[in-house]
């Protein structure tokens, strides 16, 4: 019974995090044309500690996210994001890290008034000798010509871009693990 109670509490906390982190987009939905909600699960053959550490470093995002130019740590759980927008014009916003549990969870949302309202949650779990990554990312493009331009930039189906970015992430992390283990085998 204790295990069942603990499991119910963990599931309840996860639902609360989703509601708090992603809930503000429901309000934004009334002001914007539509909210895009992307959910993906990925298995990476790398230890959860390595995968979490990689996601936790802002410097790594341009390595696997094709449109991210730069992410700067502003301190106080805030970061400034610059992505390549339509026609190569930079699109910029500030995000706030709203939840962080080492090797388990990262959650964020854009600050109110951002040109690209967004929020997300990434969960990490040990699975089959590697790490399962559960990603949920929501964004609300602005209405009008700016929204149409961002929509064209992200393509008809933004999930395709996310799939490509996650495939690069997986390749980066798994090649690092193979390199590390290969190097250990060669050492005397």
PDB file of N, CA, C and O in Angstrom, residues 72-142:
ATOM      1  N   UNK A  72      21.781  32.218 -23.872  1.00  0.00           N
ATOM      2  CA  UNK A  72      22.632  32.806 -22.832  1.00  0.00           C
ATOM      3  C   UNK A  72      21.963  32.647 -21.470  1.00  0.00           C
ATOM      4  O   UNK A  72      20.782  32.932 -21.315  1.00  0.00           O
ATOM      5  N   UNK A  73      22.750  32.226 -20.506  1.00  0.00           N
ATOM      6  CA  UNK A  73      22.285  32.121 -19.125  1.00  0.00           C
ATOM      7  C   UNK A  73      22.288  33.518 -18.525  1.00  0.00           C
ATOM      8  O   UNK A  73      23.330  34.169 -18.454  1.00  0.00           O
ATOM      9  N   UNK A  74      21.129  33.993 -18.095  1.00  0.00           N
ATOM     10  CA  UNK A  74      21.001  35.322 -17.500  1.00  0.00           C
ATOM     11  C   UNK A  74      21.062  35.276 -15.977  1.00  0.00           C
ATOM     12  O   UNK A  74      20.999  36.316 -15.333  1.00  0.00           O
ATOM     13  N   UNK A  75      21.169  34.073 -15.412  1.00  0.00           N
ATOM     14  CA  UNK A  75      21.134  33.931 -13.956  1.00  0.00           C
ATOM     15  C   UNK A  75      19.701  33.927 -13.462  1.00  0.00           C
ATOM     16  O   UNK A  75      18.762  34.193 -14.209  1.00  0.00           O
ATOM     17  N   UNK A  76      19.532  33.618 -12.193  1.00  0.00           N
ATOM     18  CA  UNK A  76      18.205  33.598 -11.549  1.00  0.00           C
ATOM     19  C   UNK A  76      17.215  32.732 -12.336  1.00  0.00           C
ATOM     20  O   UNK A  76      16.046  33.096 -12.493  1.00  0.00           O
ATOM     21  N   UNK A  77      17.683  31.583 -12.870  1.00  0.00           N
ATOM     22  CA  UNK A  77      16.844  30.629 -13.602  1.00  0.00           C
ATOM     23  C   UNK A  77      16.283  31.187 -14.910  1.00  0.00           C
ATOM     24  O   UNK A  77      15.302  30.677 -15.446  1.00  0.00           O
ATOM     25  N   UNK A  78      16.880  32.252 -15.462  1.00  0.00           N
ATOM     26  CA  UNK A  78      16.412  32.869 -16.702  1.00  0.00           C
ATOM     27  C   UNK A  78      17.457  32.675 -17.801  1.00  0.00           C
ATOM     28  O   UNK A  78      18.642  32.633 -17.538  1.00  0.00           O
ATOM     29  N   UNK A  79      16.967  32.587 -19.044  1.00  0.00           N
ATOM     30  CA  UNK A  79      17.860  32.450 -20.190  1.00  0.00           C
ATOM     31  C   UNK A  79      17.308  33.241 -21.362  1.00  0.00           C
ATOM     32  O   UNK A  79      16.093  33.412 -21.502  1.00  0.00           O
ATOM     33  N   UNK A  80      18.212  33.744 -22.197  1.00  0.00           N
ATOM     34  CA  UNK A  80      17.843  34.484 -23.397  1.00  0.00           C
ATOM     35  C   UNK A  80      18.092  33.592 -24.603  1.00  0.00           C
ATOM     36  O   UNK A  80      19.194  33.072 -24.774  1.00  0.00           O
ATOM     37  N   UNK A  81      17.069  33.398 -25.432  1.00  0.00           N
ATOM     38  CA  UNK A  81      17.129  32.528 -26.595  1.00  0.00           C
ATOM     39  C   UNK A  81      17.112  33.361 -27.868  1.00  0.00           C
ATOM     40  O   UNK A  81      16.303  34.278 -28.003  1.00  0.00           O
ATOM     41  N   UNK A  82      17.987  33.022 -28.803  1.00  0.00           N
ATOM     42  CA  UNK A  82      18.006  33.649 -30.122  1.00  0.00           C
ATOM     43  C   UNK A  82      17.963  32.525 -31.145  1.00  0.00           C
ATOM     44  O   UNK A  82      18.833  31.652 -31.151  1.00  0.00           O
ATOM     45  N   UNK A  83      16.935  32.555 -32.001  1.00  0.00           N
ATOM     46  CA  UNK A  83      16.800  31.551 -33.047  1.00  0.00           C
ATOM     47  C   UNK A  83      16.771  32.249 -34.407  1.00  0.00           C
ATOM     48  O   UNK A  83      16.478  33.449 -34.494  1.00  0.00           O
ATOM     49  N   UNK A  84      17.101  31.506 -35.441  1.00  0.00           N
ATOM     50  CA  UNK A  84      17.015  32.029 -36.800  1.00  0.00           C
ATOM     51  C   UNK A  84      15.554  32.025 -37.206  1.00  0.00           C
ATOM     52  O   UNK A  84      14.919  30.981 -37.281  1.00  0.00           O
ATOM     53  N   UNK A  85      15.035  33.212 -37.469  1.00  0.00           N
ATOM     54  CA  UNK A  85      13.642  33.337 -37.871  1.00  0.00           C
ATOM     55  C   UNK A  85      13.510  33.364 -39.382  1.00  0.00           C
ATOM     56  O   UNK A  85      14.477  33.095 -40.108  1.00  0.00           O
ATOM     57  N   UNK A  86      12.329  33.708 -39.854  1.00  0.00           N
ATOM     58  CA  UNK A  86      12.089  33.779 -41.295  1.00  0.00           C
ATOM     59  C   UNK A  86      13.066  34.739 -41.971  1.00  0.00           C
ATOM     60  O   UNK A  86      13.344  35.820 -41.456  1.00  0.00           O
ATOM     61  N   UNK A  87      13.623  34.315 -43.089  1.00  0.00           N
ATOM     62  CA  UNK A  87      14.575  35.151 -43.819  1.00  0.00           C
ATOM     63  C   UNK A  87      15.876  35.366 -43.070  1.00  0.00           C
ATOM     64  O   UNK A  87      16.619  36.304 -43.370  1.00  0.00           O
ATOM     65  N   UNK A  88      16.179  34.533 -42.086  1.00  0.00           N
ATOM     66  CA  UNK A  88      17.413  34.675 -41.321  1.00  0.00           C
ATOM     67  C   UNK A  88      17.362  35.748 -40.253  1.00  0.00           C
ATOM     68  O   UNK A  88      18.355  36.004 -39.566  1.00  0.00           O
ATOM     69  N   UNK A  89      16.211  36.406 -40.093  1.00  0.00           N
ATOM     70  CA  UNK A  89      16.054  37.444 -39.074  1.00  0.00           C
ATOM     71  C   UNK A  89      15.981  36.789 -37.705  1.00  0.00           C
ATOM     72  O   UNK A  89      15.207  35.851 -37.499  1.00  0.00           O
ATOM     73  N   UNK A  90      16.788  37.252 -36.743  1.00  0.00           N
ATOM     74  CA  UNK A  90      16.752  36.624 -35.415  1.00  0.00           C
ATOM     75  C   UNK A  90      15.438  36.889 -34.682  1.00  0.00           C
ATOM     76  O   UNK A  90      14.881  37.974 -34.765  1.00  0.00           O
ATOM     77  N   UNK A  91      14.963  35.848 -34.001  1.00  0.00           N
ATOM     78  CA  UNK A  91      13.796  35.946 -33.123  1.00  0.00           C
ATOM     79  C   UNK A  91      14.325  35.662 -31.727  1.00  0.00           C
ATOM     80  O   UNK A  91      15.057  34.702 -31.513  1.00  0.00           O
ATOM     81  N   UNK A  92      13.946  36.499 -30.773  1.00  0.00           N
ATOM     82  CA  UNK A  92      14.553  36.443 -29.445  1.00  0.00           C
ATOM     83  C   UNK A  92      13.481  36.498 -28.365  1.00  0.00           C
ATOM     84  O   UNK A  92      12.475  37.187 -28.509  1.00  0.00           O
ATOM     85  N   UNK A  93      13.707  35.765 -27.263  1.00  0.00           N
ATOM     86  CA  UNK A  93      12.824  35.823 -26.105  1.00  0.00           C
ATOM     87  C   UNK A  93      13.589  35.376 -24.865  1.00  0.00           C
ATOM     88  O   UNK A  93      14.675  34.828 -24.957  1.00  0.00           O
ATOM     89  N   UNK A  94      12.973  35.605 -23.728  1.00  0.00           N
ATOM     90  CA  UNK A  94      13.552  35.186 -22.449  1.00  0.00           C
ATOM     91  C   UNK A  94      12.666  34.097 -21.852  1.00  0.00           C
ATOM     92  O   UNK A  94      11.448  34.191 -21.871  1.00  0.00           O
ATOM     93  N   UNK A  95      13.318  33.049 -21.352  1.00  0.00           N
ATOM     94  CA  UNK A  95      12.612  31.926 -20.738  1.00  0.00           C
ATOM     95  C   UNK A  95      13.000  31.827 -19.265  1.00  0.00           C
ATOM     96  O   UNK A  95      14.076  32.280 -18.859  1.00  0.00           O
ATOM     97  N   UNK A  96      12.121  31.218 -18.493  1.00  0.00           N
ATOM     98  CA  UNK A  96      12.337  31.005 -17.067  1.00  0.00           C
ATOM     99  C   UNK A  96      12.282  29.501 -16.789  1.00  0.00           C
ATOM    100  O   UNK A  96      11.344  28.830 -17.217  1.00  0.00           O
ATOM    101  N   UNK A  97      13.293  29.002 -16.108  1.00  0.00           N
ATOM    102  CA  UNK A  97      13.287  27.609 -15.675  1.00  0.00           C
ATOM    103  C   UNK A  97      12.367  27.527 -14.461  1.00  0.00           C
ATOM    104  O   UNK A  97      12.626  28.148 -13.429  1.00  0.00           O
ATOM    105  N   UNK A  98      11.275  26.792 -14.584  1.00  0.00           N
ATOM    106  CA  UNK A  98      10.264  26.761 -13.526  1.00  0.00           C
ATOM    107  C   UNK A  98      10.377  25.556 -12.611  1.00  0.00           C
ATOM    108  O   UNK A  98       9.842  25.574 -11.505  1.00  0.00           O
ATOM    109  N   UNK A  99      11.055  24.521 -13.080  1.00  0.00           N
ATOM    110  CA  UNK A  99      11.203  23.308 -12.271  1.00  0.00           C
ATOM    111  C   UNK A  99      12.471  22.599 -12.694  1.00  0.00           C
ATOM    112  O   UNK A  99      12.780  22.512 -13.885  1.00  0.00           O
ATOM    113  N   UNK A 100      13.198  22.088 -11.703  1.00  0.00           N
ATOM    114  CA  UNK A 100      14.432  21.357 -11.987  1.00  0.00           C
ATOM    115  C   UNK A 100      14.617  20.295 -10.915  1.00  0.00           C
ATOM    116  O   UNK A 100      14.724  20.618  -9.738  1.00  0.00           O
ATOM    117  N   UNK A 101      14.644  19.032 -11.337  1.00  0.00           N
ATOM    118  CA  UNK A 101      14.954  17.912 -10.448  1.00  0.00           C
ATOM    119  C   UNK A 101      16.087  17.153 -11.116  1.00  0.00           C
ATOM    120  O   UNK A 101      15.895  16.580 -12.188  1.00  0.00           O
ATOM    121  N   UNK A 102      17.237  17.152 -10.484  1.00  0.00           N
ATOM    122  CA  UNK A 102      18.423  16.558 -11.093  1.00  0.00           C
ATOM    123  C   UNK A 102      18.165  15.133 -11.580  1.00  0.00           C
ATOM    124  O   UNK A 102      17.619  14.308 -10.857  1.00  0.00           O
ATOM    125  N   UNK A 103      18.551  14.893 -12.823  1.00  0.00           N
ATOM    126  CA  UNK A 103      18.430  13.604 -13.501  1.00  0.00           C
ATOM    127  C   UNK A 103      16.987  13.134 -13.682  1.00  0.00           C
ATOM    128  O   UNK A 103      16.755  11.986 -14.032  1.00  0.00           O
ATOM    129  N   UNK A 104      16.013  14.030 -13.471  1.00  0.00           N
ATOM    130  CA  UNK A 104      14.608  13.633 -13.593  1.00  0.00           C
ATOM    131  C   UNK A 104      13.749  14.587 -14.408  1.00  0.00           C
ATOM    132  O   UNK A 104      12.906  14.140 -15.178  1.00  0.00           O
ATOM    133  N   UNK A 105      13.942  15.910 -14.253  1.00  0.00           N
ATOM    134  CA  UNK A 105      12.958  16.835 -14.813  1.00  0.00           C
ATOM    135  C   UNK A 105      13.560  18.213 -15.067  1.00  0.00           C
ATOM    136  O   UNK A 105      14.319  18.731 -14.238  1.00  0.00           O
ATOM    137  N   UNK A 106      13.196  18.802 -16.201  1.00  0.00           N
ATOM    138  CA  UNK A 106      13.449  20.209 -16.504  1.00  0.00           C
ATOM    139  C   UNK A 106      12.149  20.783 -17.066  1.00  0.00           C
ATOM    140  O   UNK A 106      11.522  20.151 -17.932  1.00  0.00           O
ATOM    141  N   UNK A 107      11.730  21.934 -16.587  1.00  0.00           N
ATOM    142  CA  UNK A 107      10.516  22.575 -17.088  1.00  0.00           C
ATOM    143  C   UNK A 107      10.778  24.068 -17.235  1.00  0.00           C
ATOM    144  O   UNK A 107      11.533  24.654 -16.462  1.00  0.00           O
ATOM    145  N   UNK A 108      10.147  24.685 -18.222  1.00  0.00           N
ATOM    146  CA  UNK A 108      10.367  26.099 -18.490  1.00  0.00           C
ATOM    147  C   UNK A 108       9.117  26.721 -19.102  1.00  0.00           C
ATOM    148  O   UNK A 108       8.199  26.034 -19.518  1.00  0.00           O
ATOM    149  N   UNK A 109       9.130  28.041 -19.168  1.00  0.00           N
ATOM    150  CA  UNK A 109       8.115  28.816 -19.888  1.00  0.00           C
ATOM    151  C   UNK A 109       8.754  30.123 -20.323  1.00  0.00           C
ATOM    152  O   UNK A 109       9.714  30.601 -19.709  1.00  0.00           O
ATOM    153  N   UNK A 110       8.239  30.691 -21.377  1.00  0.00           N
ATOM    154  CA  UNK A 110       8.719  32.003 -21.794  1.00  0.00           C
ATOM    155  C   UNK A 110       8.121  33.053 -20.856  1.00  0.00           C
ATOM    156  O   UNK A 110       7.082  32.830 -20.227  1.00  0.00           O
ATOM    157  N   UNK A 111       8.799  34.186 -20.778  1.00  0.00           N
ATOM    158  CA  UNK A 111       8.257  35.267 -19.965  1.00  0.00           C
ATOM    159  C   UNK A 111       7.048  35.868 -20.677  1.00  0.00           C
ATOM    160  O   UNK A 111       6.978  35.866 -21.913  1.00  0.00           O
ATOM    161  N   UNK A 112       6.094  36.380 -19.919  1.00  0.00           N
ATOM    162  CA  UNK A 112       4.906  36.995 -20.529  1.00  0.00           C
ATOM    163  C   UNK A 112       5.306  38.089 -21.520  1.00  0.00           C
ATOM    164  O   UNK A 112       6.259  38.834 -21.295  1.00  0.00           O
ATOM    165  N   UNK A 113       4.589  38.137 -22.625  1.00  0.00           N
ATOM    166  CA  UNK A 113       4.853  39.151 -23.641  1.00  0.00           C
ATOM    167  C   UNK A 113       5.909  38.758 -24.652  1.00  0.00           C
ATOM    168  O   UNK A 113       6.235  39.540 -25.547  1.00  0.00           O
ATOM    169  N   UNK A 114       6.456  37.552 -24.544  1.00  0.00           N
ATOM    170  CA  UNK A 114       7.475  37.101 -25.496  1.00  0.00           C
ATOM    171  C   UNK A 114       6.878  36.986 -26.896  1.00  0.00           C
ATOM    172  O   UNK A 114       5.701  36.668 -27.051  1.00  0.00           O
ATOM    173  N   UNK A 115       7.708  37.235 -27.897  1.00  0.00           N
ATOM    174  CA  UNK A 115       7.255  37.137 -29.279  1.00  0.00           C
ATOM    175  C   UNK A 115       6.809  35.712 -29.606  1.00  0.00           C
ATOM    176  O   UNK A 115       5.908  35.506 -30.406  1.00  0.00           O
ATOM    177  N   UNK A 116       7.410  34.730 -28.967  1.00  0.00           N
ATOM    178  CA  UNK A 116       7.027  33.338 -29.154  1.00  0.00           C
ATOM    179  C   UNK A 116       6.733  32.744 -27.778  1.00  0.00           C
ATOM    180  O   UNK A 116       7.634  32.302 -27.072  1.00  0.00           O
ATOM    181  N   UNK A 117       5.449  32.791 -27.389  1.00  0.00           N
ATOM    182  CA  UNK A 117       5.044  32.219 -26.104  1.00  0.00           C
ATOM    183  C   UNK A 117       5.270  30.715 -26.167  1.00  0.00           C
ATOM    184  O   UNK A 117       4.828  30.057 -27.119  1.00  0.00           O
ATOM    185  N   UNK A 118       5.976  30.147 -25.188  1.00  0.00           N
ATOM    186  CA  UNK A 118       6.229  28.714 -25.191  1.00  0.00           C
ATOM    187  C   UNK A 118       6.438  28.210 -23.776  1.00  0.00           C
ATOM    188  O   UNK A 118       6.729  28.986 -22.867  1.00  0.00           O
ATOM    189  N   UNK A 119       6.275  26.904 -23.628  1.00  0.00           N
ATOM    190  CA  UNK A 119       6.505  26.242 -22.349  1.00  0.00           C
ATOM    191  C   UNK A 119       6.796  24.780 -22.639  1.00  0.00           C
ATOM    192  O   UNK A 119       6.430  24.260 -23.699  1.00  0.00           O
ATOM    193  N   UNK A 120       7.457  24.124 -21.702  1.00  0.00           N
ATOM    194  CA  UNK A 120       7.750  22.724 -21.923  1.00  0.00           C
ATOM    195  C   UNK A 120       8.201  22.010 -20.672  1.00  0.00           C
ATOM    196  O   UNK A 120       8.537  22.629 -19.662  1.00  0.00           O
ATOM    197  N   UNK A 121       8.184  20.695 -20.777  1.00  0.00           N
ATOM    198  CA  UNK A 121       8.629  19.814 -19.709  1.00  0.00           C
ATOM    199  C   UNK A 121       9.415  18.684 -20.360  1.00  0.00           C
ATOM    200  O   UNK A 121       8.976  18.121 -21.364  1.00  0.00           O
ATOM    201  N   UNK A 122      10.562  18.369 -19.796  1.00  0.00           N
ATOM    202  CA  UNK A 122      11.339  17.212 -20.234  1.00  0.00           C
ATOM    203  C   UNK A 122      11.540  16.331 -19.018  1.00  0.00           C
ATOM    204  O   UNK A 122      12.026  16.781 -17.984  1.00  0.00           O
ATOM    205  N   UNK A 123      11.166  15.061 -19.160  1.00  0.00           N
ATOM    206  CA  UNK A 123      11.360  14.084 -18.092  1.00  0.00           C
ATOM    207  C   UNK A 123      12.412  13.075 -18.534  1.00  0.00           C
ATOM    208  O   UNK A 123      12.440  12.677 -19.701  1.00  0.00           O
ATOM    209  N   UNK A 124      13.243  12.669 -17.600  1.00  0.00           N
ATOM    210  CA  UNK A 124      14.316  11.706 -17.856  1.00  0.00           C
ATOM    211  C   UNK A 124      14.096  10.503 -16.949  1.00  0.00           C
ATOM    212  O   UNK A 124      13.816  10.669 -15.768  1.00  0.00           O
ATOM    213  N   UNK A 125      14.252   9.307 -17.504  1.00  0.00           N
ATOM    214  CA  UNK A 125      14.096   8.094 -16.690  1.00  0.00           C
ATOM    215  C   UNK A 125      15.061   7.020 -17.194  1.00  0.00           C
ATOM    216  O   UNK A 125      15.272   6.885 -18.403  1.00  0.00           O
ATOM    217  N   UNK A 126      15.622   6.270 -16.248  1.00  0.00           N
ATOM    218  CA  UNK A 126      16.474   5.132 -16.631  1.00  0.00           C
ATOM    219  C   UNK A 126      15.583   4.101 -17.320  1.00  0.00           C
ATOM    220  O   UNK A 126      14.494   3.805 -16.846  1.00  0.00           O
ATOM    221  N   UNK A 127      16.106   3.568 -18.433  1.00  0.00           N
ATOM    222  CA  UNK A 127      15.331   2.571 -19.160  1.00  0.00           C
ATOM    223  C   UNK A 127      16.261   1.727 -20.024  1.00  0.00           C
ATOM    224  O   UNK A 127      17.017   2.269 -20.827  1.00  0.00           O
ATOM    225  N   UNK A 128      16.222   0.430 -19.827  1.00  0.00           N
ATOM    226  CA  UNK A 128      16.942  -0.534 -20.668  1.00  0.00           C
ATOM    227  C   UNK A 128      18.401  -0.136 -20.895  1.00  0.00           C
ATOM    228  O   UNK A 128      18.880  -0.108 -22.015  1.00  0.00           O
ATOM    229  N   UNK A 129      19.106   0.172 -19.826  1.00  0.00           N
ATOM    230  CA  UNK A 129      20.520   0.506 -19.929  1.00  0.00           C
ATOM    231  C   UNK A 129      20.801   1.880 -20.497  1.00  0.00           C
ATOM    232  O   UNK A 129      21.950   2.229 -20.768  1.00  0.00           O
ATOM    233  N   UNK A 130      19.774   2.676 -20.692  1.00  0.00           N
ATOM    234  CA  UNK A 130      19.949   4.027 -21.227  1.00  0.00           C
ATOM    235  C   UNK A 130      18.986   4.980 -20.554  1.00  0.00           C
ATOM    236  O   UNK A 130      18.682   4.839 -19.363  1.00  0.00           O
ATOM    237  N   UNK A 131      18.473   5.925 -21.322  1.00  0.00           N
ATOM    238  CA  UNK A 131      17.592   6.958 -20.788  1.00  0.00           C
ATOM    239  C   UNK A 131      16.387   7.149 -21.696  1.00  0.00           C
ATOM    240  O   UNK A 131      16.537   7.270 -22.915  1.00  0.00           O
ATOM    241  N   UNK A 132      15.207   7.181 -21.094  1.00  0.00           N
ATOM    242  CA  UNK A 132      13.999   7.568 -21.814  1.00  0.00           C
ATOM    243  C   UNK A 132      13.798   9.057 -21.584  1.00  0.00           C
ATOM    244  O   UNK A 132      13.848   9.542 -20.456  1.00  0.00           O
ATOM    245  N   UNK A 133      13.579   9.779 -22.669  1.00  0.00           N
ATOM    246  CA  UNK A 133      13.301  11.211 -22.606  1.00  0.00           C
ATOM    247  C   UNK A 133      11.854  11.404 -23.046  1.00  0.00           C
ATOM    248  O   UNK A 133      11.473  10.998 -24.143  1.00  0.00           O
ATOM    249  N   UNK A 134      11.052  12.022 -22.184  1.00  0.00           N
ATOM    250  CA  UNK A 134       9.690  12.397 -22.530  1.00  0.00           C
ATOM    251  C   UNK A 134       9.651  13.917 -22.625  1.00  0.00           C
ATOM    252  O   UNK A 134       9.924  14.611 -21.639  1.00  0.00           O
ATOM    253  N   UNK A 135       9.350  14.417 -23.804  1.00  0.00           N
ATOM    254  CA  UNK A 135       9.354  15.849 -24.071  1.00  0.00           C
ATOM    255  C   UNK A 135       7.949  16.316 -24.384  1.00  0.00           C
ATOM    256  O   UNK A 135       7.240  15.678 -25.170  1.00  0.00           O
ATOM    257  N   UNK A 136       7.551  17.403 -23.771  1.00  0.00           N
ATOM    258  CA  UNK A 136       6.310  18.085 -24.141  1.00  0.00           C
ATOM    259  C   UNK A 136       6.653  19.553 -24.309  1.00  0.00           C
ATOM    260  O   UNK A 136       7.199  20.191 -23.403  1.00  0.00           O
ATOM    261  N   UNK A 137       6.361  20.072 -25.493  1.00  0.00           N
ATOM    262  CA  UNK A 137       6.697  21.447 -25.846  1.00  0.00           C
ATOM    263  C   UNK A 137       5.478  22.083 -26.491  1.00  0.00           C
ATOM    264  O   UNK A 137       4.910  21.529 -27.438  1.00  0.00           O
ATOM    265  N   UNK A 138       5.050  23.228 -25.966  1.00  0.00           N
ATOM    266  CA  UNK A 138       3.916  23.960 -26.512  1.00  0.00           C
ATOM    267  C   UNK A 138       4.361  25.366 -26.870  1.00  0.00           C
ATOM    268  O   UNK A 138       5.125  25.990 -26.128  1.00  0.00           O
ATOM    269  N   UNK A 139       3.875  25.859 -27.993  1.00  0.00           N
ATOM    270  CA  UNK A 139       4.133  27.261 -28.314  1.00  0.00           C
ATOM    271  C   UNK A 139       2.929  27.850 -29.023  1.00  0.00           C
ATOM    272  O   UNK A 139       2.163  27.146 -29.677  1.00  0.00           O
ATOM    273  N   UNK A 140       2.780  29.145 -28.863  1.00  0.00           N
ATOM    274  CA  UNK A 140       1.687  29.878 -29.487  1.00  0.00           C
ATOM    275  C   UNK A 140       2.279  30.963 -30.366  1.00  0.00           C
ATOM    276  O   UNK A 140       2.787  31.966 -29.868  1.00  0.00           O
ATOM    277  N   UNK A 141       2.238  30.762 -31.680  1.00  0.00           N
ATOM    278  CA  UNK A 141       2.764  31.796 -32.563  1.00  0.00           C
ATOM    279  C   UNK A 141       1.874  33.031 -32.506  1.00  0.00           C
ATOM    280  O   UNK A 141       0.671  32.920 -32.272  1.00  0.00           O
ATOM    281  N   UNK A 142       2.453  34.195 -32.703  1.00  0.00           N
ATOM    282  CA  UNK A 142       1.641  35.413 -32.674  1.00  0.00           C
ATOM    283  C   UNK A 142       0.675  35.441 -33.860  1.00  0.00           C
ATOM    284  O   UNK A 142       0.908  34.802 -34.878  1.00  0.00           O
TER     285      UNK A 142
END
